[in-house]
Amino acid sequence: MRPARLSAQDAAFLYLERPPMHMHVAGVCVLDPRTTPLERMAFGDLAAVITSRLQLVPRFRQKAVPVPGNLARPVWVDDADFDIDFHLRRAALPSPGGRRELADFVQRVHSRPLDRSKPLWETYFIEGLEDGMVAILTKAHHAMIDGLSGVDIATVMFDFAPEPSVLAQEAWKPEPEPSGADLLREAIREQVTNPAASLAEMARTAVRAPARAAGFVGNVVGGLRDLVRQGPPPSGPFDVAIGPNRRFAMADAPVQRFKDIKNSAGGTVNDVVLAVVAGAMHLVLKARGEPTRGRTLRAMVPVSVRTDDERLALGNRVTLVFVDLPVGHMDPAGRLSRISEATRGLKESMMALSADAIMNLGTFAPPTLHAMAARLVSRGHWFNLVVSNVPGPQVPMYIAGARLVATYPVLPLAENVALSVAVTSLAGTMGFGFTGDWDATPDIDFMATSLEESLDELAKAAGV
């Protein structure tokens, strides 16, 4: 695969990374091997599947190479020394192999950075789970994937029937790695041609359709106004400088339960997710002895802007919206109604468009300035926690014949935000992952059980 320049968004995740702030994402899949012919799954079974399908995800054989002098954003190049044995690893849990033991393993792995000299991913085959289950933990740098592209990769590695499909193998020959001089020449060429081409296209667009061009600028300005109008976020319990170590906890529920609540009480499935998280935060704050009356916490909610024809195009295609979650004592149905009203207002605003424009301002900026701007923005006080919802196929899924039970996402943390909550809906299950700073979230297990309690309360209020 030929070298490709990282996008502005993708490169920003490399620039943001430093010892306390790892910029990788992960997902832990729990599998039931009783659907296999031998009712078991071995490490070799997983290795065979992943090795045979790497040809469908060529980025997994590439590494990010910086340009000498940091003259331009890094490029993806084939790793001539690619060794699948480095990336595929084997582990086992101590007895009893329950949810806590699995979460403990995940949080230890997630606390370690990836090796920047190699393709930026690792996969662990985890044995020793209770009831004969096994798990797969895959960790990849955020410069490579966002949530939706991670789901796309899952649909490549997994099958939709217990019988694995066998792919014809293609011989892989890495493209020669460009020299430093080659990288410099290409960077200089792009610095000259790309901005000129972009400005020329903008001029042609303005001449052809001045109203449309002016409308876009107006929408972005309007979106900035919407962002400013929200005002600064309230103070929150997770507004602390993070360290390098992580905690992790899991919770899950059937997708249909969220749909039933939505159908009965209104809003969208994502509104129900936000309301359940808000209810859980109410219970957490109450248990911590913090005031909750009339209180809100601002959630940063990533929103995919990936189009259908960008399926399996790795990298990041997201923008951001900010939602104020009511975490005071209230009727759960009333909390959902308030959130639904707030998100309807966001859909009608241009906030997401404006955020997308801001996130891509580094496209033609020199990398040093781009990195400085990314770090400056990351240190600002913009929100109190992250809540991410990534939907996927709601049909049975299998890998090496083992059925997928649930997938739990693991997110990075922002520089001064010590909690991220994410949910992935796959194969009929909503799998929630709570990722927190080690020192700031000693009660992370309670957060997971509080989410389950919050869901029960909302379902009861909705009459389902």
Short mmCIF file of C-alpha atoms in Angstrom, two decimals:
data_model
loop_
_atom_site.label_atom_id
_atom_site.label_comp_id
_atom_site.label_asym_id
_atom_site.label_seq_id
_atom_site.Cartn_x
_atom_site.Cartn_y
_atom_site.Cartn_z
CA MET A 1 0.00 0.00 0.00
CA ARG A 2 1.41 3.38 -1.02
CA PRO A 3 2.32 5.94 1.67
CA ALA A 4 -0.56 8.18 2.73
CA ARG A 5 -0.49 11.42 4.71
CA LEU A 6 -2.37 11.39 8.02
CA SER A 7 -5.38 13.68 8.04
CA ALA A 8 -5.41 16.71 10.34
CA GLN A 9 -7.74 14.92 12.79
CA ASP A 10 -5.68 11.73 12.78
CA ALA A 11 -2.39 13.55 13.27
CA ALA A 12 -3.86 15.54 16.16
CA PHE A 13 -4.19 12.32 18.18
CA LEU A 14 -0.48 11.66 17.72
CA TYR A 15 0.38 15.23 18.71
CA LEU A 16 -1.80 15.08 21.82
CA GLU A 17 -0.19 11.94 23.22
CA ARG A 18 2.14 12.30 26.18
CA PRO A 19 2.96 10.05 29.19
CA PRO A 20 -0.23 10.69 31.22
CA MET A 21 -2.50 10.81 28.16
CA HIS A 22 -2.53 7.75 25.92
CA MET A 23 -4.41 8.23 22.68
CA HIS A 24 -5.46 4.66 21.95
CA VAL A 25 -8.94 3.16 21.90
CA ALA A 26 -9.83 -0.45 22.61
CA GLY A 27 -12.66 -2.93 22.67
CA VAL A 28 -13.04 -6.14 24.64
CA CYS A 29 -15.24 -8.82 23.08
CA VAL A 30 -16.62 -11.68 25.17
CA LEU A 31 -17.16 -14.87 23.14
CA ASP A 32 -19.03 -18.12 23.70
CA PRO A 33 -17.04 -20.96 22.10
CA ARG A 34 -19.81 -23.53 22.60
CA THR A 35 -21.00 -22.66 19.08
CA THR A 36 -17.78 -24.11 17.59
CA PRO A 37 -17.64 -27.77 16.47
CA LEU A 38 -15.33 -28.67 19.38
CA GLU A 39 -17.07 -26.26 21.80
CA ARG A 40 -13.78 -24.51 22.49
CA MET A 41 -11.60 -21.82 20.96
CA ALA A 42 -7.81 -21.76 20.93
CA PHE A 43 -5.34 -18.95 20.38
CA GLY A 44 -4.39 -20.49 17.03
CA ASP A 45 -7.98 -20.23 15.83
CA LEU A 46 -8.01 -16.49 16.40
CA ALA A 47 -4.53 -16.04 14.90
CA ALA A 48 -5.59 -17.88 11.74
CA VAL A 49 -8.63 -15.64 11.24
CA ILE A 50 -6.81 -12.36 11.83
CA THR A 51 -3.80 -13.33 9.72
CA SER A 52 -6.02 -14.36 6.81
CA ARG A 53 -7.98 -11.09 6.86
CA LEU A 54 -5.21 -8.55 7.32
CA GLN A 55 -5.28 -8.10 3.56
CA LEU A 56 -8.69 -6.44 4.00
CA VAL A 57 -7.30 -3.88 6.48
CA PRO A 58 -3.90 -2.91 4.99
CA ARG A 59 -3.43 -0.07 7.50
CA PHE A 60 -2.75 -2.75 10.15
CA ARG A 61 0.55 -3.49 8.36
CA GLN A 62 1.57 0.17 8.27
CA LYS A 63 3.36 2.41 10.74
CA ALA A 64 3.26 6.18 11.18
CA VAL A 65 6.55 7.76 10.07
CA PRO A 66 7.34 11.41 10.94
CA VAL A 67 8.68 13.78 8.32
CA PRO A 68 12.22 15.06 9.04
CA GLY A 69 12.12 18.45 10.69
CA ASN A 70 8.40 18.00 11.36
CA LEU A 71 7.78 19.85 8.12
CA ALA A 72 4.50 18.07 7.43
CA ARG A 73 2.13 15.61 9.07
CA PRO A 74 3.40 12.01 9.38
CA VAL A 75 2.68 9.43 6.69
CA TRP A 76 1.50 5.83 6.84
CA VAL A 77 4.06 3.50 5.25
CA ASP A 78 4.28 -0.28 4.98
CA ASP A 79 6.28 -1.87 7.80
CA ALA A 80 8.87 -4.01 6.00
CA ASP A 81 9.59 -5.79 9.32
CA PHE A 82 5.92 -6.49 10.11
CA ASP A 83 5.64 -9.48 12.45
CA ILE A 84 2.15 -10.69 13.32
CA ASP A 85 3.53 -12.46 16.40
CA PHE A 86 4.33 -9.09 17.97
CA HIS A 87 0.74 -7.91 17.61
CA LEU A 88 -1.11 -11.11 18.60
CA ARG A 89 -0.72 -11.96 22.29
CA ARG A 90 -2.08 -14.53 24.71
CA ALA A 91 -3.22 -14.10 28.33
CA ALA A 92 -5.26 -15.87 31.01
CA LEU A 93 -7.29 -14.54 33.92
CA PRO A 94 -6.90 -15.68 37.53
CA SER A 95 -9.81 -17.57 39.08
CA PRO A 96 -12.75 -17.05 39.12
CA GLY A 97 -12.37 -15.27 35.77
CA GLY A 98 -15.34 -12.98 36.31
CA ARG A 99 -16.10 -9.47 35.14
CA ARG A 100 -13.81 -7.87 37.74
CA GLU A 101 -10.81 -10.02 36.77
CA LEU A 102 -11.40 -9.24 33.07
CA ALA A 103 -11.74 -5.51 33.77
CA ASP A 104 -8.54 -5.56 35.82
CA PHE A 105 -6.63 -7.07 32.89
CA VAL A 106 -8.12 -4.54 30.47
CA GLN A 107 -7.23 -1.54 32.64
CA ARG A 108 -3.62 -2.73 33.02
CA VAL A 109 -3.20 -3.10 29.25
CA HIS A 110 -4.93 0.21 28.58
CA SER A 111 -2.51 2.00 30.92
CA ARG A 112 0.44 1.21 28.62
CA PRO A 113 1.24 3.20 25.45
CA LEU A 114 1.63 1.56 22.05
CA ASP A 115 5.03 1.17 20.40
CA ARG A 116 5.25 4.04 17.89
CA SER A 117 7.94 2.24 15.84
CA LYS A 118 5.46 -0.46 14.74
CA PRO A 119 1.89 -0.63 13.42
CA LEU A 120 -0.23 0.90 16.15
CA TRP A 121 -2.35 -2.02 17.36
CA GLU A 122 -2.32 -5.09 19.63
CA THR A 123 -4.78 -7.97 20.07
CA TYR A 124 -4.94 -10.19 23.17
CA PHE A 125 -6.60 -13.62 23.31
CA ILE A 126 -7.79 -14.01 26.91
CA GLU A 127 -8.60 -17.40 28.41
CA GLY A 128 -9.79 -18.42 31.86
CA LEU A 129 -13.16 -16.65 31.88
CA GLU A 130 -15.96 -18.20 33.90
CA ASP A 131 -18.50 -20.47 32.19
CA GLY A 132 -15.93 -21.43 29.55
CA MET A 133 -16.01 -18.04 27.83
CA VAL A 134 -13.03 -16.40 26.14
CA ALA A 135 -12.35 -12.75 25.34
CA ILE A 136 -10.49 -10.70 22.76
CA LEU A 137 -9.03 -7.29 23.62
CA THR A 138 -7.97 -5.18 20.65
CA LYS A 139 -6.18 -1.89 21.21
CA ALA A 140 -5.44 0.57 18.39
CA HIS A 141 -4.23 4.14 18.25
CA HIS A 142 -6.91 6.80 17.78
CA ALA A 143 -4.85 8.09 14.85
CA MET A 144 -5.88 4.89 13.04
CA ILE A 145 -9.54 4.49 13.90
CA ASP A 146 -12.58 6.13 15.42
CA GLY A 147 -15.55 4.30 16.89
CA LEU A 148 -17.42 3.63 13.65
CA SER A 149 -14.37 2.51 11.71
CA GLY A 150 -13.65 0.17 14.65
CA VAL A 151 -17.07 -1.38 14.15
CA ASP A 152 -16.33 -1.66 10.41
CA ILE A 153 -13.16 -3.60 11.22
CA ALA A 154 -15.18 -5.89 13.49
CA THR A 155 -17.50 -6.71 10.61
CA VAL A 156 -14.45 -7.71 8.56
CA MET A 157 -12.92 -9.93 11.25
CA PHE A 158 -16.24 -11.47 12.33
CA ASP A 159 -18.64 -13.67 10.37
CA PHE A 160 -22.44 -13.59 10.39
CA ALA A 161 -22.68 -17.39 10.60
CA PRO A 162 -20.91 -19.96 12.80
CA GLU A 163 -19.03 -21.39 9.81
CA PRO A 164 -15.99 -19.17 9.14
CA SER A 165 -15.61 -17.97 5.57
CA VAL A 166 -12.22 -18.88 4.14
CA LEU A 167 -10.51 -16.13 2.15
CA ALA A 168 -8.08 -16.73 -0.68
CA GLN A 169 -4.68 -15.54 0.46
CA GLU A 170 -2.83 -12.89 -1.47
CA ALA A 171 0.92 -12.57 -1.20
CA TRP A 172 1.89 -9.36 0.57
CA LYS A 173 4.95 -7.43 -0.51
CA PRO A 174 5.57 -4.21 1.41
CA GLU A 175 6.19 -1.04 -0.55
CA PRO A 176 9.72 0.29 0.07
CA GLU A 177 9.83 2.79 2.92
CA PRO A 178 10.54 6.29 1.55
CA SER A 179 13.79 7.90 2.62
CA GLY A 180 13.93 11.05 4.69
CA ALA A 181 14.79 12.99 1.54
CA ASP A 182 11.76 11.52 -0.25
CA LEU A 183 9.49 12.51 2.63
CA LEU A 184 10.89 16.05 2.61
CA ARG A 185 10.45 16.45 -1.15
CA GLU A 186 6.84 15.23 -1.01
CA ALA A 187 6.10 17.46 1.98
CA ILE A 188 7.44 20.53 0.18
CA ARG A 189 5.47 19.64 -2.96
CA GLU A 190 2.26 19.34 -0.93
CA GLN A 191 2.94 22.59 0.92
CA VAL A 192 3.09 24.35 -2.45
CA THR A 193 0.32 22.59 -4.39
CA ASN A 194 -2.35 21.67 -1.83
CA PRO A 195 -3.08 25.12 -0.38
CA ALA A 196 -3.02 26.59 -3.89
CA ALA A 197 -5.40 23.90 -5.14
CA SER A 198 -7.65 24.37 -2.14
CA LEU A 199 -7.79 28.16 -2.56
CA ALA A 200 -8.47 27.78 -6.27
CA GLU A 201 -11.34 25.38 -5.58
CA MET A 202 -12.77 27.75 -2.96
CA ALA A 203 -12.60 30.59 -5.52
CA ARG A 204 -14.32 28.48 -8.19
CA THR A 205 -17.03 27.49 -5.70
CA ALA A 206 -17.60 31.10 -4.71
CA VAL A 207 -17.92 32.14 -8.38
CA ARG A 208 -20.25 29.24 -9.25
CA ALA A 209 -22.39 29.42 -6.17
CA PRO A 210 -21.66 32.50 -4.06
CA ALA A 211 -24.83 32.06 -2.00
CA ARG A 212 -23.84 28.51 -1.07
CA ALA A 213 -20.30 29.57 -0.12
CA ALA A 214 -21.59 32.49 1.92
CA GLY A 215 -24.15 30.19 3.50
CA PHE A 216 -21.44 27.77 4.62
CA VAL A 217 -19.45 30.59 6.24
CA GLY A 218 -22.62 31.84 7.87
CA ASN A 219 -23.42 28.39 9.20
CA VAL A 220 -19.94 28.01 10.71
CA VAL A 221 -20.18 31.44 12.34
CA GLY A 222 -23.63 30.51 13.61
CA GLY A 223 -22.27 27.28 14.98
CA LEU A 224 -19.53 29.13 16.82
CA ARG A 225 -22.18 31.39 18.28
CA ASP A 226 -24.12 28.31 19.46
CA LEU A 227 -20.97 26.93 21.09
CA VAL A 228 -20.28 30.20 22.89
CA ARG A 229 -23.91 30.61 23.92
CA GLN A 230 -23.73 27.44 26.02
CA GLY A 231 -21.27 29.18 28.28
CA PRO A 232 -18.54 27.52 30.32
CA PRO A 233 -19.32 24.05 31.71
CA PRO A 234 -20.16 23.64 35.38
CA SER A 235 -17.59 22.31 37.79
CA GLY A 236 -17.58 18.53 38.02
CA PRO A 237 -15.99 15.73 40.03
CA PHE A 238 -13.87 14.57 37.09
CA ASP A 239 -12.29 17.97 36.30
CA VAL A 240 -8.78 16.92 37.34
CA ALA A 241 -5.40 16.49 35.69
CA ILE A 242 -5.12 12.84 34.74
CA GLY A 243 -2.23 10.45 35.38
CA PRO A 244 -1.05 7.52 33.24
CA ASN A 245 -3.00 4.74 34.97
CA ARG A 246 -6.56 3.71 34.18
CA ARG A 247 -9.53 1.98 35.77
CA PHE A 248 -12.19 0.13 33.78
CA ALA A 249 -15.64 -1.29 34.46
CA MET A 250 -18.40 -2.85 32.33
CA ALA A 251 -22.18 -3.02 32.17
CA ASP A 252 -24.59 -4.32 29.53
CA ALA A 253 -28.24 -4.62 28.59
CA PRO A 254 -30.27 -5.75 25.55
CA VAL A 255 -30.54 -3.21 22.73
CA GLN A 256 -34.27 -3.89 22.61
CA ARG A 257 -34.69 -2.52 26.12
CA PHE A 258 -33.38 0.88 25.01
CA LYS A 259 -35.65 0.80 21.95
CA ASP A 260 -38.68 -0.05 24.10
CA ILE A 261 -37.96 2.93 26.37
CA LYS A 262 -37.54 5.20 23.35
CA ASN A 263 -40.79 3.97 21.81
CA SER A 264 -42.70 4.49 25.06
CA ALA A 265 -41.18 7.70 26.43
CA GLY A 266 -39.97 9.45 23.26
CA GLY A 267 -36.62 10.68 22.06
CA THR A 268 -33.96 8.57 20.37
CA VAL A 269 -31.91 5.60 21.52
CA ASN A 270 -28.98 7.98 22.01
CA ASP A 271 -31.19 10.18 24.20
CA VAL A 272 -31.99 7.13 26.32
CA VAL A 273 -28.26 6.37 26.62
CA LEU A 274 -27.56 9.93 27.78
CA ALA A 275 -30.46 9.83 30.26
CA VAL A 276 -29.26 6.52 31.72
CA VAL A 277 -25.72 7.88 32.10
CA ALA A 278 -27.10 11.06 33.71
CA GLY A 279 -29.12 8.95 36.17
CA ALA A 280 -26.02 6.92 37.00
CA MET A 281 -24.03 10.11 37.64
CA HIS A 282 -26.77 11.26 40.03
CA LEU A 283 -26.30 8.07 42.05
CA VAL A 284 -22.50 8.44 41.98
CA LEU A 285 -22.56 12.06 43.15
CA LYS A 286 -25.05 11.18 45.87
CA ALA A 287 -22.85 8.31 47.09
CA ARG A 288 -19.85 10.66 47.11
CA GLY A 289 -21.77 13.10 49.28
CA GLU A 290 -21.72 15.82 46.62
CA PRO A 291 -24.65 18.21 46.06
CA THR A 292 -26.94 17.30 43.16
CA ARG A 293 -29.87 19.73 43.44
CA GLY A 294 -30.34 21.48 40.11
CA ARG A 295 -26.90 20.31 38.97
CA THR A 296 -25.78 19.48 35.44
CA LEU A 297 -22.65 17.93 33.95
CA ARG A 298 -21.64 18.73 30.39
CA ALA A 299 -20.98 15.70 28.18
CA MET A 300 -18.88 15.84 25.06
CA VAL A 301 -20.63 13.54 22.57
CA PRO A 302 -18.71 12.47 19.44
CA VAL A 303 -20.90 12.28 16.33
CA SER A 304 -19.83 10.38 13.23
CA VAL A 305 -19.88 12.24 9.93
CA ARG A 306 -18.70 9.17 8.00
CA THR A 307 -20.65 8.52 4.81
CA ASP A 308 -21.63 5.12 3.42
CA ASP A 309 -18.90 5.26 0.77
CA GLU A 310 -16.30 5.78 3.53
CA ARG A 311 -16.95 2.36 5.05
CA LEU A 312 -13.63 0.65 5.91
CA ALA A 313 -11.81 3.95 5.34
CA LEU A 314 -9.83 4.08 8.55
CA GLY A 315 -8.99 7.24 10.43
CA ASN A 316 -11.33 9.72 12.09
CA ARG A 317 -14.52 11.25 10.67
CA VAL A 318 -16.19 12.68 13.74
CA THR A 319 -17.42 15.99 14.99
CA LEU A 320 -18.52 16.98 18.50
CA VAL A 321 -21.61 18.24 20.26
CA PHE A 322 -21.95 19.20 23.91
CA VAL A 323 -24.98 18.19 25.97
CA ASP A 324 -25.79 19.36 29.50
CA LEU A 325 -26.96 16.30 31.46
CA PRO A 326 -29.31 16.95 34.41
CA VAL A 327 -27.90 14.95 37.33
CA GLY A 328 -30.14 16.22 40.11
CA HIS A 329 -32.92 14.25 41.76
CA MET A 330 -35.85 14.00 39.33
CA ASP A 331 -38.28 11.64 37.70
CA PRO A 332 -36.30 9.50 35.21
CA ALA A 333 -38.85 10.13 32.45
CA GLY A 334 -38.52 13.86 33.08
CA ARG A 335 -34.74 13.58 32.79
CA LEU A 336 -35.11 11.84 29.42
CA SER A 337 -37.56 14.51 28.25
CA ARG A 338 -35.12 17.31 29.15
CA ILE A 339 -32.27 15.59 27.34
CA SER A 340 -34.42 14.91 24.25
CA GLU A 341 -35.37 18.58 24.10
CA ALA A 342 -31.71 19.61 24.42
CA THR A 343 -30.51 17.25 21.69
CA ARG A 344 -33.30 18.38 19.35
CA GLY A 345 -32.01 21.90 19.76
CA LEU A 346 -28.48 20.77 18.97
CA LYS A 347 -29.61 19.04 15.77
CA GLU A 348 -31.23 22.30 14.65
CA SER A 349 -28.11 24.33 15.47
CA MET A 350 -24.91 24.46 13.45
CA MET A 351 -22.74 23.46 16.43
CA ALA A 352 -21.62 20.14 14.93
CA LEU A 353 -20.73 21.78 11.60
CA SER A 354 -18.72 24.45 13.38
CA ALA A 355 -16.91 21.89 15.55
CA ASP A 356 -16.07 19.86 12.43
CA ALA A 357 -14.60 22.96 10.77
CA ILE A 358 -12.55 23.79 13.87
CA MET A 359 -11.23 20.23 14.12
CA ASN A 360 -9.99 20.38 10.52
CA LEU A 361 -8.37 23.81 10.65
CA GLY A 362 -4.99 22.07 10.96
CA THR A 363 -5.21 20.62 7.46
CA PHE A 364 -2.72 23.11 6.00
CA ALA A 365 -1.11 24.33 9.24
CA PRO A 366 2.56 23.52 9.88
CA PRO A 367 2.73 20.46 12.17
CA THR A 368 4.43 22.38 15.00
CA LEU A 369 1.62 24.95 15.09
CA HIS A 370 -0.96 22.22 14.59
CA ALA A 371 0.43 20.30 17.58
CA MET A 372 0.55 23.44 19.75
CA ALA A 373 -3.04 24.29 18.87
CA ALA A 374 -4.25 20.74 19.55
CA ARG A 375 -2.60 20.71 22.96
CA LEU A 376 -3.91 24.16 23.81
CA VAL A 377 -7.48 23.15 22.95
CA SER A 378 -7.14 19.87 24.87
CA ARG A 379 -6.17 21.73 28.05
CA GLY A 380 -9.23 23.95 27.98
CA HIS A 381 -12.20 23.36 30.27
CA TRP A 382 -14.87 22.47 27.71
CA PHE A 383 -16.79 19.55 29.28
CA ASN A 384 -16.97 17.30 32.36
CA LEU A 385 -17.08 13.81 30.83
CA VAL A 386 -17.26 12.01 27.49
CA VAL A 387 -20.29 9.93 26.46
CA SER A 388 -19.92 8.02 23.18
CA ASN A 389 -22.46 5.74 21.49
CA VAL A 390 -21.41 3.66 18.47
CA PRO A 391 -24.08 1.44 16.86
CA GLY A 392 -23.31 -1.70 14.90
CA PRO A 393 -25.07 -4.66 13.26
CA GLN A 394 -27.78 -6.20 15.46
CA VAL A 395 -27.44 -9.76 14.16
CA PRO A 396 -25.51 -12.74 15.57
CA MET A 397 -21.76 -12.46 14.93
CA TYR A 398 -19.00 -15.07 15.20
CA ILE A 399 -15.23 -15.30 15.00
CA ALA A 400 -13.59 -18.68 14.39
CA GLY A 401 -17.06 -20.11 15.06
CA ALA A 402 -17.40 -18.58 18.56
CA ARG A 403 -20.48 -16.39 19.10
CA LEU A 404 -20.08 -12.78 20.16
CA VAL A 405 -21.81 -12.18 23.49
CA ALA A 406 -20.97 -8.49 24.03
CA THR A 407 -18.40 -5.82 23.17
CA TYR A 408 -17.27 -3.22 25.71
CA PRO A 409 -15.45 -0.12 24.41
CA VAL A 410 -12.44 1.42 26.18
CA LEU A 411 -11.76 5.11 25.49
CA PRO A 412 -8.85 7.48 26.03
CA LEU A 413 -9.18 10.33 28.51
CA ALA A 414 -8.94 14.04 27.83
CA GLU A 415 -6.18 15.94 29.58
CA ASN A 416 -8.32 17.36 32.39
CA VAL A 417 -11.34 15.04 32.18
CA ALA A 418 -11.02 11.85 34.20
CA LEU A 419 -14.03 9.85 32.94
CA SER A 420 -15.16 8.54 29.57
CA VAL A 421 -18.31 6.44 29.13
CA ALA A 422 -18.83 4.58 25.87
CA VAL A 423 -21.36 2.09 24.57
CA THR A 424 -21.19 -0.20 21.55
CA SER A 425 -24.33 -1.97 20.35
CA LEU A 426 -23.48 -5.19 18.53
CA ALA A 427 -25.37 -8.45 18.07
CA GLY A 428 -28.29 -7.26 20.18
CA THR A 429 -26.35 -6.13 23.26
CA MET A 430 -25.48 -2.63 24.47
CA GLY A 431 -22.04 -2.98 26.05
CA PHE A 432 -20.98 -0.05 28.25
CA GLY A 433 -17.35 0.64 29.11
CA PHE A 434 -16.35 3.08 31.87
CA THR A 435 -12.76 4.29 31.54
CA GLY A 436 -11.41 6.47 34.34
CA ASP A 437 -8.25 7.91 35.79
CA TRP A 438 -6.94 5.59 38.51
CA ASP A 439 -6.86 8.22 41.26
CA ALA A 440 -10.05 10.08 40.31
CA THR A 441 -12.41 7.09 39.89
CA PRO A 442 -11.88 4.57 42.72
CA ASP A 443 -15.65 3.95 42.59
CA ILE A 444 -15.73 2.96 38.91
CA ASP A 445 -17.37 -0.40 39.66
CA PHE A 446 -20.15 1.48 41.45
CA MET A 447 -20.58 3.63 38.33
CA ALA A 448 -21.27 0.51 36.26
CA THR A 449 -23.81 -0.90 38.73
CA SER A 450 -25.38 2.58 39.03
CA LEU A 451 -25.93 2.61 35.27
CA GLU A 452 -27.81 -0.68 35.51
CA GLU A 453 -29.89 0.76 38.37
CA SER A 454 -30.55 3.94 36.39
CA LEU A 455 -31.72 1.88 33.41
CA ASP A 456 -34.11 -0.09 35.63
CA GLU A 457 -35.55 3.15 37.03
CA LEU A 458 -36.04 4.67 33.56
CA ALA A 459 -37.64 1.50 32.20
CA LYS A 460 -40.07 1.45 35.13
CA ALA A 461 -40.91 5.13 34.63
CA ALA A 462 -41.51 4.47 30.92
CA GLY A 463 -43.76 1.51 31.73
CA VAL A 464 -41.69 -1.09 29.89
#
